[in-house]
Coordinates of C-alpha atoms and ligand atoms in Angstrom, one line a residue:
X259 CA 2.8 -21.8 -6.1
X260 CA 3.3 -23.8 -2.9
X261 CA 3.7 -27.6 -2.8
X262 CA 0.3 -28.1 -1.1
X263 CA -1.8 -25.9 -3.4
X264 CA 0.0 -27.3 -6.4
X265 CA -0.4 -31.0 -5.5
X266 CA -4.0 -30.7 -4.6
X267 CA -4.8 -29.1 -8.0
X268 CA -3.0 -32.0 -9.8
X269 CA -5.3 -34.5 -8.1
X270 CA -8.6 -32.7 -8.7
X271 CA -10.9 -34.7 -11.1
X272 CA -9.7 -34.1 -14.7
X273 CA -13.2 -33.0 -15.8
X274 CA -13.2 -29.5 -14.4
X275 CA -14.2 -25.9 -15.2
X276 CA -12.4 -22.7 -14.2
X277 CA -14.6 -19.7 -13.3
X278 CA -13.5 -16.1 -13.7
X279 CA -13.5 -15.6 -10.0
X280 CA -10.8 -18.3 -9.6
X281 CA -12.9 -21.3 -8.5
X282 CA -12.4 -24.7 -10.1
X283 CA -15.5 -26.7 -10.2
X284 CA -15.9 -30.5 -10.7
X285 CA -18.0 -33.4 -9.6
X286 CA -17.7 -33.4 -5.8
X287 CA -15.7 -36.4 -4.6
X288 CA -17.2 -36.2 -1.1
X289 CA -20.7 -37.3 -2.1
X290 CA -22.6 -38.7 -5.1
X291 CA -22.5 -35.5 -7.2
X292 CA -22.9 -35.5 -11.0
X293 CA -23.5 -31.7 -11.5
X294 CA -20.0 -30.3 -10.8
X295 CA -21.0 -28.9 -7.5
X296 CA -17.6 -29.3 -5.9
X297 CA -15.6 -26.0 -5.8
X298 CA -11.8 -25.6 -5.1
X299 CA -9.9 -22.3 -4.9
X300 CA -6.4 -21.2 -4.2
X301 CA -6.3 -17.9 -2.3
X302 CA -3.6 -15.4 -1.7
X303 CA -0.5 -16.8 0.1
X304 CA -1.2 -20.4 -1.1
X305 CA -4.2 -20.9 1.2
X306 CA -6.7 -23.4 -0.2
X307 CA -10.4 -24.0 0.3
X308 CA -12.8 -26.7 -0.9
X309 CA -16.6 -26.3 -0.7
X310 CA -19.2 -28.9 -1.8
X311 CA -22.4 -27.2 -2.8
X312 CA -24.2 -30.5 -2.9
X313 CA -23.6 -32.0 0.6
X314 CA -22.2 -28.9 2.3
X315 CA -18.8 -30.4 3.2
X316 CA -16.0 -27.8 3.6
X317 CA -12.4 -27.8 4.3
X318 CA -9.4 -25.5 4.1
X319 CA -5.7 -25.0 4.8
X320 CA -3.4 -22.1 5.1
X321 CA 0.3 -21.8 5.7
X322 CA 1.1 -22.0 9.4
X323 CA -1.7 -24.5 10.0
X324 CA -1.6 -28.3 10.2
X325 CA -3.6 -30.4 7.7
X326 CA -7.0 -30.8 9.3
X327 CA -9.0 -34.1 9.6
X328 CA -11.4 -32.7 7.1
X329 CA -8.6 -31.7 4.6
X330 CA -7.2 -35.2 5.1
X331 CA -10.6 -36.7 4.2
X332 CA -10.9 -34.5 1.1
X333 CA -7.4 -35.7 0.0
X334 CA -8.5 -39.3 0.4
X335 CA -11.7 -38.6 -1.5
X336 CA -9.5 -37.3 -4.4
X337 CA -7.7 -40.7 -4.3
X338 CA -4.4 -39.1 -3.4
X339 CA -1.9 -41.9 -2.5
X340 CA -0.9 -42.2 1.2
X341 CA 2.7 -41.2 0.6
X342 CA 1.7 -38.0 -1.1
X343 CA -0.7 -37.1 1.7
X344 CA 2.1 -37.8 4.2
X345 CA 4.4 -35.6 2.3
X346 CA 1.9 -32.7 2.3
X347 CA 1.3 -33.2 6.1
X348 CA 5.1 -32.9 6.6
X349 CA 5.2 -29.8 4.4
X350 CA 2.5 -28.1 6.5
X351 CA 4.5 -28.9 9.6
X352 CA 7.7 -27.6 8.1
X353 CA 6.0 -24.3 7.1
X354 CA 4.5 -24.0 10.6
X355 CA 7.9 -24.5 12.3
X356 CA 9.8 -22.1 10.0
X357 CA 7.3 -19.4 10.8
X358 CA 7.5 -20.1 14.5
X359 CA 11.3 -20.1 14.5
X360 CA 11.6 -16.9 12.5
X361 CA 9.2 -15.1 14.8
X362 CA 10.8 -16.5 17.9
X363 CA 14.3 -15.3 16.9
X364 CA 13.1 -11.7 16.5
X365 CA 10.8 -11.3 19.4
X366 CA 13.1 -10.9 22.4
X367 CA 12.3 -11.9 26.0
X368 CA 14.1 -10.6 29.0
X369 CA 14.6 -12.2 32.4
X370 CA 14.7 -10.1 35.6
X371 CA 18.2 -9.2 36.8
X372 CA 19.4 -7.9 40.2
X373 CA 21.2 -4.6 40.4
X374 CA 24.8 -4.5 41.8
X375 CA 24.9 -5.2 45.6
X376 CA 23.5 -2.5 47.9
X377 CA 22.3 -0.4 45.0
X378 CA 20.0 2.4 46.3
X379 CA 18.1 5.0 44.3
X380 CA 18.9 8.6 45.1
X381 CA 15.5 8.8 47.0
X382 CA 16.6 5.8 49.1
X383 CA 20.0 7.4 49.6
X384 CA 18.3 10.6 50.9
X385 CA 16.1 8.6 53.3
X386 CA 19.0 6.3 54.4
X387 CA 21.4 9.2 55.1
X388 CA 18.7 11.1 57.1
X389 CA 18.0 8.1 59.3
X390 CA 21.7 7.7 60.0
X391 CA 22.3 11.1 61.5
X392 CA 20.3 14.3 61.8
X393 CA 23.4 16.4 60.8
X394 CA 24.3 13.9 58.1
X395 CA 27.3 14.4 55.8
X396 CA 26.7 13.1 52.3
X397 CA 29.6 10.6 51.6
X398 CA 32.0 11.9 49.0
X399 CA 31.3 9.0 46.7
X400 CA 27.7 10.0 46.5
X401 CA 28.5 13.7 46.0
X402 CA 31.0 12.8 43.2
X403 CA 28.2 10.9 41.3
X404 CA 25.7 13.6 41.7
X405 CA 28.2 16.2 40.5
X406 CA 29.1 14.1 37.5
X407 CA 25.4 13.8 36.5
X408 CA 25.0 17.6 36.9
X409 CA 28.0 18.1 34.5
X410 CA 26.2 15.9 32.0
X411 CA 23.1 17.9 32.5
X412 CA 21.0 14.9 33.7
X413 CA 18.8 15.2 36.8
X414 CA 19.3 12.4 39.2
X415 CA 15.6 12.3 40.0
X416 CA 14.4 12.4 36.4
X417 CA 15.0 8.6 36.0
X418 CA 15.4 5.9 38.6
X419 CA 19.2 6.1 38.9
X420 CA 21.1 4.2 41.5
X421 CA 24.3 4.3 43.5
X422 CA 26.1 1.6 45.5
X423 CA 28.8 2.3 48.1
X424 CA 30.3 -1.1 47.7
X425 CA 33.9 -1.2 46.4
X426 CA 34.0 -1.5 42.6
X427 CA 30.7 0.4 42.3
X428 CA 31.1 3.4 44.7
X429 CA 32.6 5.5 41.9
X430 CA 29.8 4.7 39.4
X431 CA 26.4 5.8 38.5
X432 CA 24.1 2.8 38.0
X433 CA 21.5 3.0 35.3
X434 CA 18.9 0.2 35.5
X435 CA 17.6 -1.3 32.2
X436 CA 13.8 -1.4 32.6
X437 CA 11.4 -3.4 30.5
X438 CA 7.7 -3.3 31.3
X439 CA 8.6 -2.1 34.8
X440 CA 11.0 -4.9 35.5
X441 CA 14.8 -4.5 36.0
X442 CA 16.3 -6.7 33.2
X443 CA 19.8 -5.4 33.3
X444 CA 21.9 -2.3 34.1
X445 CA 25.0 -0.4 33.3
X446 CA 27.4 1.2 35.8
X447 CA 29.5 4.0 34.4
X448 CA 32.6 5.3 36.1
X449 CA 32.4 9.0 37.1
X450 CA 36.2 9.2 37.2
X451 CA 39.0 7.7 35.1
X452 CA 38.4 4.1 36.4
X453 CA 38.5 1.3 33.9
X454 CA 36.4 -0.2 32.4
X455 CA 34.4 2.9 31.8
X456 CA 31.2 0.8 31.8
X457 CA 30.3 -2.4 33.8
X458 CA 27.1 -3.8 32.3
X459 CA 24.6 -6.6 32.6
X460 CA 22.8 -6.6 29.2
X461 CA 20.5 -9.1 27.5
X462 CA 20.6 -9.5 23.7
X463 CA 18.1 -7.4 21.7
X464 CA 17.4 -4.9 24.6
X465 CA 16.5 -1.3 23.8
X466 CA 17.1 1.2 26.6
X467 CA 14.2 3.4 27.8
X468 CA 11.3 1.9 25.8
X469 CA 9.1 2.1 28.8
X470 CA 9.1 5.9 28.7
X471 CA 8.1 6.3 25.0
X472 CA 4.3 6.5 25.5
X473 CA 4.0 10.3 25.6
X474 CA 2.6 12.7 23.0
X475 CA 5.6 12.7 20.8
X476 CA 4.9 11.3 17.3
X477 CA 8.5 10.1 17.0
X478 CA 11.1 8.2 19.0
X479 CA 14.6 9.5 19.1
X480 CA 17.2 6.7 19.1
X481 CA 20.8 7.2 19.9
X482 CA 23.7 5.0 20.9
X483 CA 24.3 5.6 24.6
X484 CA 22.2 5.6 27.7
X485 CA 23.3 9.2 28.5
X486 CA 22.1 10.4 25.1
X487 CA 18.7 8.8 25.8
X488 CA 18.4 10.1 29.4
X489 CA 19.2 13.6 28.3
X490 CA 16.2 13.9 25.9
X491 CA 13.9 11.0 27.0
X492 CA 14.8 9.0 23.9
X493 CA 15.9 5.4 23.4
X494 CA 19.4 3.9 23.2
X495 CA 20.7 1.0 21.2
X496 CA 23.5 0.5 23.7
X497 CA 25.9 0.1 20.8
X498 CA 26.5 1.2 17.2
X499 CA 24.6 -1.8 15.7
X500 CA 20.8 -2.1 15.2
X501 CA 19.7 -5.7 15.9
X502 CA 16.6 -7.2 14.3
X503 CA 15.0 -7.6 17.8
X504 CA 15.7 -4.0 18.6
X505 CA 14.1 -2.9 15.3
X506 CA 11.1 -5.1 16.1
X507 CA 10.6 -3.7 19.7
X508 CA 10.9 -0.1 18.4
X509 CA 8.4 -0.7 15.6
X510 CA 5.9 -1.9 18.2
X511 CA 5.6 1.7 19.4
X512 CA 3.9 2.6 16.2
X513 CA 5.8 5.9 15.9
X514 CA 8.3 7.4 13.5
X515 CA 11.8 6.1 14.4
X516 CA 14.5 8.7 14.2
X517 CA 18.2 7.7 14.6
X518 CA 20.7 10.3 15.8
X519 CA 24.0 8.7 15.1
X520 CA 27.2 9.4 17.0
X521 CA 29.5 11.5 14.9
X522 CA 32.3 8.9 14.9
X523 CA 33.7 6.2 12.6
X524 CA 31.0 3.7 13.4
X525 CA 28.1 6.2 12.7
X526 CA 27.9 5.7 8.9
X527 CA 27.3 1.9 9.4
X528 CA 24.4 2.6 11.9
X529 CA 22.9 5.1 9.4
X530 CA 23.0 2.5 6.6
X531 CA 21.2 0.0 8.9
X532 CA 18.6 2.6 9.8
X533 CA 17.9 3.2 6.1
X534 CA 17.4 -0.5 5.5
X535 CA 15.0 -0.7 8.5
X536 CA 13.0 2.2 7.1
X537 CA 13.9 4.6 9.9
X538 CA 14.4 8.4 9.6
X539 CA 17.8 9.8 10.4
X540 CA 18.7 13.2 11.9
X541 CA 22.2 14.6 11.5
X542 CA 21.8 18.0 13.1
X543 CA 24.1 21.0 12.6
X544 CA 25.8 20.5 16.0
X545 CA 28.0 23.2 17.4
X546 CA 31.7 22.5 17.0
X547 CA 33.0 19.7 19.2
X548 CA 29.7 18.0 19.7
X549 CA 29.8 14.4 18.8
X550 CA 26.6 13.0 20.4
X551 CA 23.2 14.0 21.8
X552 CA 24.5 14.3 25.4
X553 CA 27.3 16.7 24.3
X554 CA 24.7 18.8 22.6
X555 CA 22.5 18.9 25.7
X556 CA 25.5 19.9 27.9
X557 CA 26.2 22.8 25.4
X558 CA 22.7 23.9 24.4
X559 CA 20.2 22.4 26.8
X560 CA 17.5 19.9 26.2
X561 CA 14.9 22.0 24.2
X562 CA 17.4 23.5 21.8
X563 CA 18.9 20.0 21.2
X564 CA 15.4 18.5 20.5
X565 CA 14.7 21.4 18.2
X566 CA 17.9 20.8 16.2
X567 CA 17.2 17.0 16.0
X568 CA 13.6 17.4 14.8
X569 CA 14.3 20.1 12.2
X570 CA 17.1 17.9 10.7
X571 CA 15.2 14.6 10.5
X572 CA 15.0 13.1 7.1
X573 CA 13.2 10.0 5.9
X574 CA 14.5 9.8 2.3
X575 CA 17.3 7.3 2.0
X576 CA 19.1 9.1 -0.9
X577 CA 19.1 12.4 1.0
X578 CA 20.3 10.7 4.2
X579 CA 23.2 9.2 2.3
X580 CA 24.1 12.5 0.7
X581 CA 24.1 14.3 4.0
X582 CA 26.1 11.6 5.7
X583 CA 28.9 12.0 3.2
X584 CA 29.8 15.5 4.6
X585 CA 28.3 15.2 8.2
X586 CA 30.7 12.6 9.4
X587 CA 33.7 14.5 8.1
X588 CA 32.9 17.7 10.0
Ligands
ZN892 ZN1 -20.3 -33.3 -1.3

C-alpha cells in the first residue's frame, strides 16, 4: 500500500472496528463523538476517504492530487506530528509530478514548420505555369517529378504534394508532414540518383498521415516509409522503430493497428515492438521481389495490395513470431 494510505491508518485511534465493506470506524476526532461515527476507507489505487457521520466533516485524497486543507485538518485532528504531515505532503507532490512527467514525455507536441523555399503544390504549379504563358511548357524538373510519382503509382493530386524549382530541391518530390491541418515537417525525396535520397525536417514522435485516418476503415495500416503510406492511405513510422509517442498517437484513433513491416533486416525488430504494443501484424504473401507496400502497389495496384494485407493480418503474438521466422527469409 502507498505511504499516505499506510501512514494515515497507523494514526487512526487505536479503538477501531473494521466493517466487511472495508470501512474502519472509530470515535471521530473532528468533533466530540463517542459512538464511533468516524469512518475511514482505503479505495482502489491507494485513494483514501474520511467521513464523519456525526458532524458531517468529509475529506479525501487520491494519487495525482495535493493534500487538501481538509485532509490537513483531519491529519492534525489525528494528532499526527508536523514532520509526518510534511512528509506526506511531499509524497503527494512527488506522485503528482511523476504522473505529469510520464504523461508529458509520451504525448508529443509539434511546432509548425516551413516547407523548403518556393515550394508549390501541383495545383499551384498548374496555375503558376498557366499565368506565365498561354502556350506554357512544363519545366523538365516538374515533369521528372510527376513521372517519378507515376512510376510509383501515386497520384500527385491525391495528397498535397509539393515541388520547388530551387537548386537542391528541383529534383525532389516534397511530402509535407501534416498534423491537425498544420505543416509540422516534411521530407523531400530525390527522383534521380542524387544523395542524400531524403532531405527531411522531422519532429520526434511524429506519425505520417494521421490526419487522414478518420474514414470507415476499422483498422490503420502502418508501414515504414511515406510512399508506402501514400499508396494505400495508411500511416508511416518514418523509420523502423516504433516510438512510445507514436504508439500513443496511433492508439488515440481507437482502431486496430496493423503493422506491415518492410521485408528487410530491420523488419523483425519492428515486428517484435508491434507485438509488445499490442498491434496486429500483416506479413502478406507478396509477389517475388516485393519488399514493401509501395512495391506491391506498383506491381498489383492498390486494391489487390489492401486485400493481401487485410487477409494476412494476425493479432496473436505467437502466430506472428512463427510467421516472421520464414517471411523475412523469403
Ligand atoms: Zn465529526
